[in-house]
Amino acid sequence: MNGAEVLDIGRDAIWLTIQLCAPVLVVGLVVGVTIGLFQALTQIQEQTLIYAPKIIAIFVSLLLFLPLMGALLGGFMREIAARIAGM
């Protein structure tokens, strides 16, 4: 294994991490901005109001995206195992 292959594996791992984290982070961002906008429009200044909807939305998004995350991680692991076997 040369340096280019190591960099290729590292790049693939970083891209996989972005793919795994992005859906959950986007859901948290959308819920946070929506609740913040609601608080601004109604002039409710309760700082703890945002946590419960955000936690619930992130938990639901994890349940929805878990099959996709598992498939992506499984594919990456198969690719790494194939590279190890090919050495």
mmCIF file of C-alpha atoms in Angstrom:
data_model
loop_
_atom_site.group_PDB
_atom_site.id
_atom_site.type_symbol
_atom_site.label_atom_id
_atom_site.label_comp_id
_atom_site.label_asym_id
_atom_site.label_seq_id
_atom_site.Cartn_x
_atom_site.Cartn_y
_atom_site.Cartn_z
ATOM 1 C CA MET A 1 0.000 0.000 0.000
ATOM 2 C CA ASN A 2 1.460 3.317 -1.028
ATOM 3 C CA GLY A 3 0.762 6.845 0.132
ATOM 4 C CA ALA A 4 -1.836 7.529 -2.554
ATOM 5 C CA GLU A 5 -3.975 4.601 -1.429
ATOM 6 C CA VAL A 6 -3.795 5.749 2.191
ATOM 7 C CA LEU A 7 -4.886 9.243 1.162
ATOM 8 C CA ASP A 8 -7.694 7.736 -0.911
ATOM 9 C CA ILE A 9 -8.951 5.734 2.077
ATOM 10 C CA GLY A 10 -8.720 8.818 4.297
ATOM 11 C CA ARG A 11 -10.633 10.910 1.773
ATOM 12 C CA ASP A 12 -13.324 8.233 1.506
ATOM 13 C CA ALA A 13 -13.578 8.044 5.308
ATOM 14 C CA ILE A 14 -14.001 11.811 5.623
ATOM 15 C CA TRP A 15 -16.639 11.840 2.873
ATOM 16 C CA LEU A 16 -18.469 8.967 4.603
ATOM 17 C CA THR A 17 -18.412 10.881 7.890
ATOM 18 C CA ILE A 18 -19.956 13.898 6.173
ATOM 19 C CA GLN A 19 -22.632 11.714 4.577
ATOM 20 C CA LEU A 20 -23.470 10.114 7.923
ATOM 21 C CA CYS A 21 -23.617 13.347 9.929
ATOM 22 C CA ALA A 22 -25.246 15.700 7.429
ATOM 23 C CA PRO A 23 -28.881 14.480 7.566
ATOM 24 C CA VAL A 24 -29.033 14.604 11.364
ATOM 25 C CA LEU A 25 -27.287 17.977 11.525
ATOM 26 C CA VAL A 26 -29.612 19.458 8.890
ATOM 27 C CA VAL A 27 -32.662 18.256 10.836
ATOM 28 C CA GLY A 28 -31.282 19.813 14.024
ATOM 29 C CA LEU A 29 -30.522 23.047 12.184
ATOM 30 C CA VAL A 30 -33.989 23.297 10.633
ATOM 31 C CA VAL A 31 -35.748 22.569 13.921
ATOM 32 C CA GLY A 32 -33.524 25.032 15.795
ATOM 33 C CA VAL A 33 -34.083 27.830 13.289
ATOM 34 C CA THR A 34 -37.826 27.138 13.187
ATOM 35 C CA ILE A 35 -38.161 27.234 16.973
ATOM 36 C CA GLY A 36 -35.949 30.335 17.121
ATOM 37 C CA LEU A 37 -38.121 32.060 14.527
ATOM 38 C CA PHE A 38 -41.237 31.066 16.464
ATOM 39 C CA GLN A 39 -39.719 32.477 19.657
ATOM 40 C CA ALA A 40 -38.809 35.718 17.900
ATOM 41 C CA LEU A 41 -42.255 36.140 16.380
ATOM 42 C CA THR A 42 -44.113 35.437 19.622
ATOM 43 C CA GLN A 43 -41.524 37.201 21.809
ATOM 44 C CA ILE A 44 -41.120 34.136 24.009
ATOM 45 C CA GLN A 45 -37.654 34.375 25.550
ATOM 46 C CA GLU A 46 -37.462 30.929 27.141
ATOM 47 C CA GLN A 47 -34.024 29.458 26.389
ATOM 48 C CA THR A 48 -34.930 25.894 27.352
ATOM 49 C CA LEU A 49 -37.872 25.680 24.930
ATOM 50 C CA ILE A 50 -35.661 24.660 22.025
ATOM 51 C CA TYR A 51 -34.163 21.495 23.567
ATOM 52 C CA ALA A 52 -37.130 19.100 23.706
ATOM 53 C CA PRO A 53 -38.263 19.515 20.057
ATOM 54 C CA LYS A 54 -34.662 19.360 18.872
ATOM 55 C CA ILE A 55 -33.920 16.154 20.789
ATOM 56 C CA ILE A 56 -37.123 14.526 19.545
ATOM 57 C CA ALA A 57 -36.470 15.572 15.930
ATOM 58 C CA ILE A 58 -32.883 14.313 16.026
ATOM 59 C CA PHE A 59 -33.977 11.009 17.577
ATOM 60 C CA VAL A 60 -36.647 10.521 14.888
ATOM 61 C CA SER A 61 -34.182 11.443 12.139
ATOM 62 C CA LEU A 62 -31.700 8.907 13.529
ATOM 63 C CA LEU A 63 -34.401 6.240 13.399
ATOM 64 C CA LEU A 64 -35.281 7.191 9.813
ATOM 65 C CA PHE A 65 -31.710 7.441 8.519
ATOM 66 C CA LEU A 66 -30.309 4.437 10.395
ATOM 67 C CA PRO A 67 -30.800 1.997 7.462
ATOM 68 C CA LEU A 68 -28.997 4.407 5.125
ATOM 69 C CA MET A 69 -26.191 4.889 7.631
ATOM 70 C CA GLY A 70 -25.838 1.147 8.095
ATOM 71 C CA ALA A 71 -25.696 0.568 4.342
ATOM 72 C CA LEU A 72 -23.048 3.261 3.885
ATOM 73 C CA LEU A 73 -20.914 1.932 6.736
ATOM 74 C CA GLY A 74 -21.324 -1.641 5.506
ATOM 75 C CA GLY A 75 -20.230 -0.679 2.001
ATOM 76 C CA PHE A 76 -17.205 1.164 3.335
ATOM 77 C CA MET A 77 -16.252 -1.791 5.511
ATOM 78 C CA ARG A 78 -16.555 -4.181 2.567
ATOM 79 C CA GLU A 79 -14.319 -1.869 0.527
ATOM 80 C CA ILE A 80 -11.712 -1.735 3.299
ATOM 81 C CA ALA A 81 -11.876 -5.526 3.780
ATOM 82 C CA ALA A 82 -11.400 -6.040 0.032
ATOM 83 C CA ARG A 83 -8.357 -3.762 0.076
ATOM 84 C CA ILE A 84 -6.904 -5.637 3.042
ATOM 85 C CA ALA A 85 -7.515 -8.983 1.315
ATOM 86 C CA GLY A 86 -5.871 -7.682 -1.856
ATOM 87 C CA MET A 87 -2.610 -6.810 -0.121
#
